[in-house]
Amino acid sequence: MISATPYAQLLGIGDWMDSDGSTGLVLRASSQLEGREGFLYGGVIASLLELACLEAVSRELDDPGRRPKPINMTYDFLRGGRMVDCYAKARVVRIGKRVVNADATCWQSDAQVPIATGRMHLLLA
Amino acid sequence: MDQEEDAFERLKGIAPRGHHALLGIFNVDDGPDWAELACPFSPDFLMDAGAGLVSSGPVVSLIDAAAGAAIIARTRQWRAMATLDLRVDYLRSASAGRTLYARATCYHVTRKVAFTRCNVHEGQGADPLAFATASFFFTGAS
């Protein structure tokens, strides 16, 4: 779903399935996504986390007509992102009547070594 | 100023590369502790071409760029830094077809950390679409 949008395609983001059947997004490293030399741009990593949250929320809602609006999002950058592929997995923490809470983690070669995390609030229409 | 060249003036003269170049980010204006950068709209920023829904991804990338520039505007030094954390409040949606502007201020610097805030708008600073705070740390020795 998210991976078909123009912005996800611009960044080279695709769907990815873990060995346990859970899904997430993968970002293919390219020079167009570079920030300081040798590292992925922080805004690109943030975008991956945000899109992963949107994807997880829309799967959970399972209603294409219902598009929650981002209220805010907080990112922590834990390590520099090297110029290699980047994986993200998000979790819907709570769906309330009005507000959805989601969070996401992003890593590269080792899922136990996250490079960034994000938390998001969304408003349900 | 012990440097032979002002780091911020040097920054402004550098051609965009990497992700800045992909998004088309350019300098608009600056002051002693702030910098305003902009990013022209591209159909590639859409989340839903039919609904004209713009992704907030370019907004975050532009904030990151403006905040980094504001730090150099304030310190006038070329120091390696990394974004520590960033928070964005989305006040309203971005409009398809409009250029995004981000005016970031570096409001405090310590030996190792810089604190910034940033207003994102579409040409009218009084009508912001997002507000952000971000902190950075200087990765080099000293």
PDB file of C-alpha atoms in Angstrom:
ATOM      1  CA  MET A   1       0.000   0.000   0.000  1.00  0.00           C
ATOM      2  CA  ILE A   2       2.421   2.659   1.242  1.00  0.00           C
ATOM      3  CA  SER A   3       5.164   1.315  -0.989  1.00  0.00           C
ATOM      4  CA  ALA A   4       3.041   2.134  -4.070  1.00  0.00           C
ATOM      5  CA  THR A   5       2.817   5.859  -3.242  1.00  0.00           C
ATOM      6  CA  PRO A   6       4.927   8.336  -5.264  1.00  0.00           C
ATOM      7  CA  TYR A   7       6.916   9.451  -2.216  1.00  0.00           C
ATOM      8  CA  ALA A   8       7.808   5.885  -1.143  1.00  0.00           C
ATOM      9  CA  GLN A   9       8.900   5.189  -4.729  1.00  0.00           C
ATOM     10  CA  LEU A  10      11.010   8.348  -4.784  1.00  0.00           C
ATOM     11  CA  LEU A  11      12.908   7.076  -1.747  1.00  0.00           C
ATOM     12  CA  GLY A  12      13.062   3.475  -2.996  1.00  0.00           C
ATOM     13  CA  ILE A  13      10.964   2.041  -0.194  1.00  0.00           C
ATOM     14  CA  GLY A  14       9.395  -1.379  -0.610  1.00  0.00           C
ATOM     15  CA  ASP A  15       7.532  -3.977   1.427  1.00  0.00           C
ATOM     16  CA  TRP A  16       9.410  -6.559   3.400  1.00  0.00           C
ATOM     17  CA  MET A  17       8.330  -9.697   5.245  1.00  0.00           C
ATOM     18  CA  ASP A  18      10.113 -11.108   8.265  1.00  0.00           C
ATOM     19  CA  SER A  19      10.739 -14.839   8.744  1.00  0.00           C
ATOM     20  CA  ASP A  20       7.856 -14.898  11.255  1.00  0.00           C
ATOM     21  CA  GLY A  21       5.428 -13.529   8.645  1.00  0.00           C
ATOM     22  CA  SER A  22       5.249 -10.012  10.092  1.00  0.00           C
ATOM     23  CA  THR A  23       5.682  -7.148   7.641  1.00  0.00           C
ATOM     24  CA  GLY A  24       7.588  -3.908   7.478  1.00  0.00           C
ATOM     25  CA  LEU A  25       9.266  -1.584   5.007  1.00  0.00           C
ATOM     26  CA  VAL A  26      12.732  -1.698   3.481  1.00  0.00           C
ATOM     27  CA  LEU A  27      14.668   1.265   2.118  1.00  0.00           C
ATOM     28  CA  ARG A  28      17.263   0.573  -0.566  1.00  0.00           C
ATOM     29  CA  ALA A  29      20.339   2.729   0.032  1.00  0.00           C
ATOM     30  CA  SER A  30      21.322   5.046  -2.832  1.00  0.00           C
ATOM     31  CA  SER A  31      23.495   8.130  -3.236  1.00  0.00           C
ATOM     32  CA  GLN A  32      20.329  10.241  -3.578  1.00  0.00           C
ATOM     33  CA  LEU A  33      19.550   9.499   0.063  1.00  0.00           C
ATOM     34  CA  GLU A  34      22.921  10.580   1.418  1.00  0.00           C
ATOM     35  CA  GLY A  35      23.345  13.296   4.024  1.00  0.00           C
ATOM     36  CA  ARG A  36      26.816  13.844   5.408  1.00  0.00           C
ATOM     37  CA  GLU A  37      29.281  11.780   3.431  1.00  0.00           C
ATOM     38  CA  GLY A  38      28.897   8.045   3.956  1.00  0.00           C
ATOM     39  CA  PHE A  39      25.654   8.301   5.923  1.00  0.00           C
ATOM     40  CA  LEU A  40      21.961   8.179   5.126  1.00  0.00           C
ATOM     41  CA  TYR A  41      20.177  11.514   5.507  1.00  0.00           C
ATOM     42  CA  GLY A  42      18.387  11.826   8.883  1.00  0.00           C
ATOM     43  CA  GLY A  43      15.196  13.026   7.206  1.00  0.00           C
ATOM     44  CA  VAL A  44      15.166   9.905   5.036  1.00  0.00           C
ATOM     45  CA  ILE A  45      15.383   7.615   8.073  1.00  0.00           C
ATOM     46  CA  ALA A  46      12.618   9.671   9.701  1.00  0.00           C
ATOM     47  CA  SER A  47      10.466   9.303   6.574  1.00  0.00           C
ATOM     48  CA  LEU A  48      10.961   5.532   6.626  1.00  0.00           C
ATOM     49  CA  LEU A  49       9.819   5.379  10.269  1.00  0.00           C
ATOM     50  CA  GLU A  50       6.824   7.575   9.527  1.00  0.00           C
ATOM     51  CA  LEU A  51       5.752   5.545   6.502  1.00  0.00           C
ATOM     52  CA  ALA A  52       6.171   2.328   8.520  1.00  0.00           C
ATOM     53  CA  CYS A  53       3.796   3.730  11.176  1.00  0.00           C
ATOM     54  CA  LEU A  54       1.259   4.794   8.526  1.00  0.00           C
ATOM     55  CA  GLU A  55       1.449   1.359   6.925  1.00  0.00           C
ATOM     56  CA  ALA A  56       0.940  -0.453  10.244  1.00  0.00           C
ATOM     57  CA  VAL A  57      -1.991   1.783  11.191  1.00  0.00           C
ATOM     58  CA  SER A  58      -3.710   1.399   7.827  1.00  0.00           C
ATOM     59  CA  ARG A  59      -3.314  -2.393   7.987  1.00  0.00           C
ATOM     60  CA  GLU A  60      -4.797  -2.400  11.457  1.00  0.00           C
ATOM     61  CA  LEU A  61      -7.748  -0.183  10.480  1.00  0.00           C
ATOM     62  CA  ASP A  62      -8.272  -2.203   7.316  1.00  0.00           C
ATOM     63  CA  ASP A  63     -10.434   0.501   5.749  1.00  0.00           C
ATOM     64  CA  PRO A  64      -8.928   2.361   2.738  1.00  0.00           C
ATOM     65  CA  GLY A  65     -11.506   5.149   3.095  1.00  0.00           C
ATOM     66  CA  ARG A  66     -10.310   5.963   6.580  1.00  0.00           C
ATOM     67  CA  ARG A  67      -7.117   7.961   6.490  1.00  0.00           C
ATOM     68  CA  PRO A  68      -5.806   9.041   9.900  1.00  0.00           C
ATOM     69  CA  LYS A  69      -4.022  12.406  10.019  1.00  0.00           C
ATOM     70  CA  PRO A  70      -0.603  12.733  11.668  1.00  0.00           C
ATOM     71  CA  ILE A  71      -0.738  14.931  14.800  1.00  0.00           C
ATOM     72  CA  ASN A  72       2.913  14.707  15.685  1.00  0.00           C
ATOM     73  CA  MET A  73       5.904  12.435  15.607  1.00  0.00           C
ATOM     74  CA  THR A  74       9.063  12.194  17.695  1.00  0.00           C
ATOM     75  CA  TYR A  75      12.260  10.615  16.435  1.00  0.00           C
ATOM     76  CA  ASP A  76      15.366   9.451  18.278  1.00  0.00           C
ATOM     77  CA  PHE A  77      18.462   8.925  16.175  1.00  0.00           C
ATOM     78  CA  LEU A  78      20.572   6.302  17.904  1.00  0.00           C
ATOM     79  CA  ARG A  79      23.334   5.640  15.410  1.00  0.00           C
ATOM     80  CA  GLY A  80      24.420   7.015  12.061  1.00  0.00           C
ATOM     81  CA  GLY A  81      22.769   5.162   9.188  1.00  0.00           C
ATOM     82  CA  ARG A  82      25.393   3.684   6.899  1.00  0.00           C
ATOM     83  CA  MET A  83      24.830   3.563   3.143  1.00  0.00           C
ATOM     84  CA  VAL A  84      23.248   0.105   3.225  1.00  0.00           C
ATOM     85  CA  ASP A  85      19.640  -1.121   3.189  1.00  0.00           C
ATOM     86  CA  CYS A  86      17.500  -0.108   6.094  1.00  0.00           C
ATOM     87  CA  TYR A  87      14.571  -2.038   7.595  1.00  0.00           C
ATOM     88  CA  ALA A  88      11.673  -0.655   9.613  1.00  0.00           C
ATOM     89  CA  LYS A  89       8.927  -2.284  11.574  1.00  0.00           C
ATOM     90  CA  ALA A  90       6.053  -0.471  13.257  1.00  0.00           C
ATOM     91  CA  ARG A  91       3.573  -1.382  15.926  1.00  0.00           C
ATOM     92  CA  VAL A  92       0.139   0.032  16.636  1.00  0.00           C
ATOM     93  CA  VAL A  93       0.248   0.666  20.374  1.00  0.00           C
ATOM     94  CA  ARG A  94      -3.369   1.704  20.782  1.00  0.00           C
ATOM     95  CA  ILE A  95      -6.348   2.592  18.617  1.00  0.00           C
ATOM     96  CA  GLY A  96      -8.738   4.803  20.559  1.00  0.00           C
ATOM     97  CA  LYS A  97     -11.935   6.472  19.381  1.00  0.00           C
ATOM     98  CA  ARG A  98     -10.084   9.571  18.215  1.00  0.00           C
ATOM     99  CA  VAL A  99      -6.380   8.949  18.542  1.00  0.00           C
ATOM    100  CA  VAL A 100      -4.012   6.214  17.388  1.00  0.00           C
ATOM    101  CA  ASN A 101      -0.596   5.679  18.990  1.00  0.00           C
ATOM    102  CA  ALA A 102       2.062   3.920  16.941  1.00  0.00           C
ATOM    103  CA  ASP A 103       5.792   3.409  17.182  1.00  0.00           C
ATOM    104  CA  ALA A 104       8.499   2.148  14.851  1.00  0.00           C
ATOM    105  CA  THR A 105      12.082   0.950  14.913  1.00  0.00           C
ATOM    106  CA  CYS A 106      14.636   0.966  12.141  1.00  0.00           C
ATOM    107  CA  TRP A 107      17.835  -1.062  11.784  1.00  0.00           C
ATOM    108  CA  GLN A 108      20.339  -2.132   9.150  1.00  0.00           C
ATOM    109  CA  SER A 109      22.331  -5.365   9.266  1.00  0.00           C
ATOM    110  CA  ASP A 110      21.266  -6.438  12.758  1.00  0.00           C
ATOM    111  CA  ALA A 111      17.672  -6.198  14.018  1.00  0.00           C
ATOM    112  CA  GLN A 112      19.039  -6.066  17.564  1.00  0.00           C
ATOM    113  CA  VAL A 113      20.947  -2.879  16.796  1.00  0.00           C
ATOM    114  CA  PRO A 114      18.401  -0.148  16.020  1.00  0.00           C
ATOM    115  CA  ILE A 115      19.632   3.043  14.340  1.00  0.00           C
ATOM    116  CA  ALA A 116      16.458   5.078  14.995  1.00  0.00           C
ATOM    117  CA  THR A 117      13.074   4.883  16.681  1.00  0.00           C
ATOM    118  CA  GLY A 118       9.921   6.959  16.327  1.00  0.00           C
ATOM    119  CA  ARG A 119       6.606   7.489  18.085  1.00  0.00           C
ATOM    120  CA  MET A 120       3.566   8.900  16.342  1.00  0.00           C
ATOM    121  CA  HIS A 121       0.101  10.200  17.242  1.00  0.00           C
ATOM    122  CA  LEU A 122      -2.597  10.181  14.585  1.00  0.00           C
ATOM    123  CA  LEU A 123      -6.103  11.597  14.555  1.00  0.00           C
ATOM    124  CA  LEU A 124      -8.927   9.422  13.309  1.00  0.00           C
ATOM    125  CA  ALA A 125     -11.341  11.152  10.971  1.00  0.00           C
TER     126      ALA A 125
ATOM    127  CA  MET B   1      36.984  34.450  14.051  1.00  0.00           C
ATOM    128  CA  ASP B   2      40.037  32.223  13.880  1.00  0.00           C
ATOM    129  CA  GLN B   3      38.951  30.576  10.661  1.00  0.00           C
ATOM    130  CA  GLU B   4      40.159  32.037   7.407  1.00  0.00           C
ATOM    131  CA  GLU B   5      36.661  31.615   5.967  1.00  0.00           C
ATOM    132  CA  ASP B   6      33.203  31.982   7.444  1.00  0.00           C
ATOM    133  CA  ALA B   7      31.706  28.472   7.567  1.00  0.00           C
ATOM    134  CA  PHE B   8      28.152  29.669   6.949  1.00  0.00           C
ATOM    135  CA  GLU B   9      29.102  31.691   3.885  1.00  0.00           C
ATOM    136  CA  ARG B  10      30.907  28.597   2.651  1.00  0.00           C
ATOM    137  CA  LEU B  11      27.802  26.455   3.280  1.00  0.00           C
ATOM    138  CA  LYS B  12      25.659  28.811   1.216  1.00  0.00           C
ATOM    139  CA  GLY B  13      28.041  28.509  -1.709  1.00  0.00           C
ATOM    140  CA  ILE B  14      28.032  24.715  -1.826  1.00  0.00           C
ATOM    141  CA  ALA B  15      25.932  23.095  -4.548  1.00  0.00           C
ATOM    142  CA  PRO B  16      23.306  20.719  -3.110  1.00  0.00           C
ATOM    143  CA  ARG B  17      24.251  17.057  -3.187  1.00  0.00           C
ATOM    144  CA  GLY B  18      22.777  13.767  -1.980  1.00  0.00           C
ATOM    145  CA  HIS B  19      19.277  14.046  -0.586  1.00  0.00           C
ATOM    146  CA  HIS B  20      19.264  17.868  -0.649  1.00  0.00           C
ATOM    147  CA  ALA B  21      19.755  17.688  -4.407  1.00  0.00           C
ATOM    148  CA  LEU B  22      17.038  15.053  -4.849  1.00  0.00           C
ATOM    149  CA  LEU B  23      14.494  17.219  -3.008  1.00  0.00           C
ATOM    150  CA  GLY B  24      15.710  20.461  -4.628  1.00  0.00           C
ATOM    151  CA  ILE B  25      16.378  22.176  -1.282  1.00  0.00           C
ATOM    152  CA  PHE B  26      17.724  25.737  -1.616  1.00  0.00           C
ATOM    153  CA  ASN B  27      18.669  28.658   0.662  1.00  0.00           C
ATOM    154  CA  VAL B  28      16.184  31.503   1.041  1.00  0.00           C
ATOM    155  CA  ASP B  29      17.401  33.847   3.777  1.00  0.00           C
ATOM    156  CA  ASP B  30      19.438  33.816   6.954  1.00  0.00           C
ATOM    157  CA  GLY B  31      20.426  35.788  10.047  1.00  0.00           C
ATOM    158  CA  PRO B  32      22.893  35.547  12.933  1.00  0.00           C
ATOM    159  CA  ASP B  33      21.205  32.489  14.482  1.00  0.00           C
ATOM    160  CA  TRP B  34      18.716  31.362  11.859  1.00  0.00           C
ATOM    161  CA  ALA B  35      18.391  30.043   8.339  1.00  0.00           C
ATOM    162  CA  GLU B  36      15.430  29.642   6.024  1.00  0.00           C
ATOM    163  CA  LEU B  37      15.523  26.896   3.428  1.00  0.00           C
ATOM    164  CA  ALA B  38      12.897  25.900   0.902  1.00  0.00           C
ATOM    165  CA  CYS B  39      11.910  22.946  -1.176  1.00  0.00           C
ATOM    166  CA  PRO B  40       9.781  23.261  -4.336  1.00  0.00           C
ATOM    167  CA  PHE B  41       6.801  20.958  -4.652  1.00  0.00           C
ATOM    168  CA  SER B  42       7.222  17.823  -6.725  1.00  0.00           C
ATOM    169  CA  PRO B  43       4.528  15.291  -7.704  1.00  0.00           C
ATOM    170  CA  ASP B  44       6.944  12.723  -6.225  1.00  0.00           C
ATOM    171  CA  PHE B  45       6.017  14.032  -2.756  1.00  0.00           C
ATOM    172  CA  LEU B  46       2.428  12.821  -3.043  1.00  0.00           C
ATOM    173  CA  MET B  47       1.022  10.029  -0.919  1.00  0.00           C
ATOM    174  CA  ASP B  48      -2.151   9.844  -2.956  1.00  0.00           C
ATOM    175  CA  ALA B  49      -1.994  11.425  -6.406  1.00  0.00           C
ATOM    176  CA  GLY B  50      -5.793  11.501  -6.756  1.00  0.00           C
ATOM    177  CA  ALA B  51      -6.450  13.147  -3.396  1.00  0.00           C
ATOM    178  CA  GLY B  52      -3.503  15.569  -3.689  1.00  0.00           C
ATOM    179  CA  LEU B  53      -2.222  14.389  -0.332  1.00  0.00           C
ATOM    180  CA  VAL B  54       1.372  15.456   0.299  1.00  0.00           C
ATOM    181  CA  SER B  55       3.696  13.285   2.379  1.00  0.00           C
ATOM    182  CA  SER B  56       5.167  14.835   5.493  1.00  0.00           C
ATOM    183  CA  GLY B  57       8.490  13.157   4.663  1.00  0.00           C
ATOM    184  CA  PRO B  58       9.861  16.139   2.688  1.00  0.00           C
ATOM    185  CA  VAL B  59       8.755  18.379   5.592  1.00  0.00           C
ATOM    186  CA  VAL B  60      10.927  16.388   8.014  1.00  0.00           C
ATOM    187  CA  SER B  61      13.901  16.372   5.637  1.00  0.00           C
ATOM    188  CA  LEU B  62      13.603  20.140   5.107  1.00  0.00           C
ATOM    189  CA  ILE B  63      13.441  20.709   8.896  1.00  0.00           C
ATOM    190  CA  ASP B  64      16.586  18.622   9.372  1.00  0.00           C
ATOM    191  CA  ALA B  65      18.382  20.648   6.698  1.00  0.00           C
ATOM    192  CA  ALA B  66      17.226  24.048   8.024  1.00  0.00           C
ATOM    193  CA  ALA B  67      18.096  23.183  11.624  1.00  0.00           C
ATOM    194  CA  GLY B  68      21.612  22.109  10.624  1.00  0.00           C
ATOM    195  CA  ALA B  69      22.068  25.338   8.636  1.00  0.00           C
ATOM    196  CA  ALA B  70      20.812  27.432  11.588  1.00  0.00           C
ATOM    197  CA  ILE B  71      23.467  25.868  13.827  1.00  0.00           C
ATOM    198  CA  ILE B  72      26.213  26.806  11.361  1.00  0.00           C
ATOM    199  CA  ALA B  73      24.680  30.295  11.049  1.00  0.00           C
ATOM    200  CA  ARG B  74      25.006  30.717  14.801  1.00  0.00           C
ATOM    201  CA  THR B  75      28.357  29.044  15.424  1.00  0.00           C
ATOM    202  CA  ARG B  76      30.010  30.141  12.144  1.00  0.00           C
ATOM    203  CA  GLN B  77      31.964  26.913  12.467  1.00  0.00           C
ATOM    204  CA  TRP B  78      32.149  23.831  10.342  1.00  0.00           C
ATOM    205  CA  ARG B  79      31.743  21.029  12.899  1.00  0.00           C
ATOM    206  CA  ALA B  80      30.631  17.459  12.278  1.00  0.00           C
ATOM    207  CA  MET B  81      27.230  16.905  13.891  1.00  0.00           C
ATOM    208  CA  ALA B  82      24.450  14.371  14.096  1.00  0.00           C
ATOM    209  CA  THR B  83      20.743  14.786  14.779  1.00  0.00           C
ATOM    210  CA  LEU B  84      19.994  13.499  18.271  1.00  0.00           C
ATOM    211  CA  ASP B  85      16.233  13.853  18.263  1.00  0.00           C
ATOM    212  CA  LEU B  86      13.520  15.625  16.361  1.00  0.00           C
ATOM    213  CA  ARG B  87       9.865  16.258  17.100  1.00  0.00           C
ATOM    214  CA  VAL B  88       7.357  17.610  14.604  1.00  0.00           C
ATOM    215  CA  ASP B  89       3.876  18.926  15.360  1.00  0.00           C
ATOM    216  CA  TYR B  90       1.725  18.838  12.237  1.00  0.00           C
ATOM    217  CA  LEU B  91      -0.569  21.872  12.502  1.00  0.00           C
ATOM    218  CA  ARG B  92      -2.208  21.269   9.132  1.00  0.00           C
ATOM    219  CA  SER B  93      -1.599  19.379   5.908  1.00  0.00           C
ATOM    220  CA  ALA B  94       0.801  20.618   3.247  1.00  0.00           C
ATOM    221  CA  SER B  95      -0.881  21.642  -0.028  1.00  0.00           C
ATOM    222  CA  ALA B  96      -0.021  20.020  -3.330  1.00  0.00           C
ATOM    223  CA  GLY B  97       1.791  22.424  -5.627  1.00  0.00           C
ATOM    224  CA  ARG B  98       3.112  24.781  -2.925  1.00  0.00           C
ATOM    225  CA  THR B  99       6.780  25.378  -2.104  1.00  0.00           C
ATOM    226  CA  LEU B 100       7.699  24.433   1.465  1.00  0.00           C
ATOM    227  CA  TYR B 101       9.726  26.852   3.594  1.00  0.00           C
ATOM    228  CA  ALA B 102      11.434  25.991   6.875  1.00  0.00           C
ATOM    229  CA  ARG B 103      12.856  28.724   9.080  1.00  0.00           C
ATOM    230  CA  ALA B 104      14.996  27.244  11.826  1.00  0.00           C
ATOM    231  CA  THR B 105      16.568  29.085  14.750  1.00  0.00           C
ATOM    232  CA  CYS B 106      19.440  27.750  16.786  1.00  0.00           C
ATOM    233  CA  TYR B 107      18.436  29.140  20.170  1.00  0.00           C
ATOM    234  CA  HIS B 108      21.185  27.630  22.319  1.00  0.00           C
ATOM    235  CA  VAL B 109      24.570  25.969  21.892  1.00  0.00           C
ATOM    236  CA  THR B 110      26.729  24.214  24.447  1.00  0.00           C
ATOM    237  CA  ARG B 111      30.159  22.679  23.946  1.00  0.00           C
ATOM    238  CA  LYS B 112      28.643  19.438  22.639  1.00  0.00           C
ATOM    239  CA  VAL B 113      24.965  20.104  21.903  1.00  0.00           C
ATOM    240  CA  ALA B 114      22.914  22.532  19.782  1.00  0.00           C
ATOM    241  CA  PHE B 115      19.184  23.195  20.280  1.00  0.00           C
ATOM    242  CA  THR B 116      16.933  24.344  17.474  1.00  0.00           C
ATOM    243  CA  ARG B 117      13.318  25.115  16.705  1.00  0.00           C
ATOM    244  CA  CYS B 118      11.755  25.378  13.304  1.00  0.00           C
ATOM    245  CA  ASN B 119       8.661  26.846  11.678  1.00  0.00           C
ATOM    246  CA  VAL B 120       7.456  25.290   8.414  1.00  0.00           C
ATOM    247  CA  HIS B 121       5.141  27.245   6.111  1.00  0.00           C
ATOM    248  CA  GLU B 122       4.183  27.709   2.474  1.00  0.00           C
ATOM    249  CA  GLY B 123       5.310  31.286   1.992  1.00  0.00           C
ATOM    250  CA  GLN B 124       3.429  32.949   4.860  1.00  0.00           C
ATOM    251  CA  GLY B 125       5.387  32.548   8.091  1.00  0.00           C
ATOM    252  CA  ALA B 126       2.332  33.566  10.127  1.00  0.00           C
ATOM    253  CA  ASP B 127       0.413  30.574   8.769  1.00  0.00           C
ATOM    254  CA  PRO B 128       2.661  27.635   9.701  1.00  0.00           C
ATOM    255  CA  LEU B 129       1.855  24.042   8.762  1.00  0.00           C
ATOM    256  CA  ALA B 130       4.348  22.443  11.143  1.00  0.00           C
ATOM    257  CA  PHE B 131       6.481  23.307  14.098  1.00  0.00           C
ATOM    258  CA  ALA B 132       9.529  21.301  15.139  1.00  0.00           C
ATOM    259  CA  THR B 133      12.260  21.138  17.735  1.00  0.00           C
ATOM    260  CA  ALA B 134      15.479  19.239  17.166  1.00  0.00           C
ATOM    261  CA  SER B 135      18.725  18.806  19.064  1.00  0.00           C
ATOM    262  CA  PHE B 136      22.076  17.926  17.562  1.00  0.00           C
ATOM    263  CA  PHE B 137      25.375  16.872  19.034  1.00  0.00           C
ATOM    264  CA  PHE B 138      28.826  17.672  17.726  1.00  0.00           C
ATOM    265  CA  THR B 139      30.458  14.389  16.867  1.00  0.00           C
ATOM    266  CA  GLY B 140      34.057  15.592  16.637  1.00  0.00           C
ATOM    267  CA  ALA B 141      36.598  15.856  19.467  1.00  0.00           C
ATOM    268  CA  SER B 142      37.002  19.153  21.432  1.00  0.00           C
TER     269      SER B 142
END
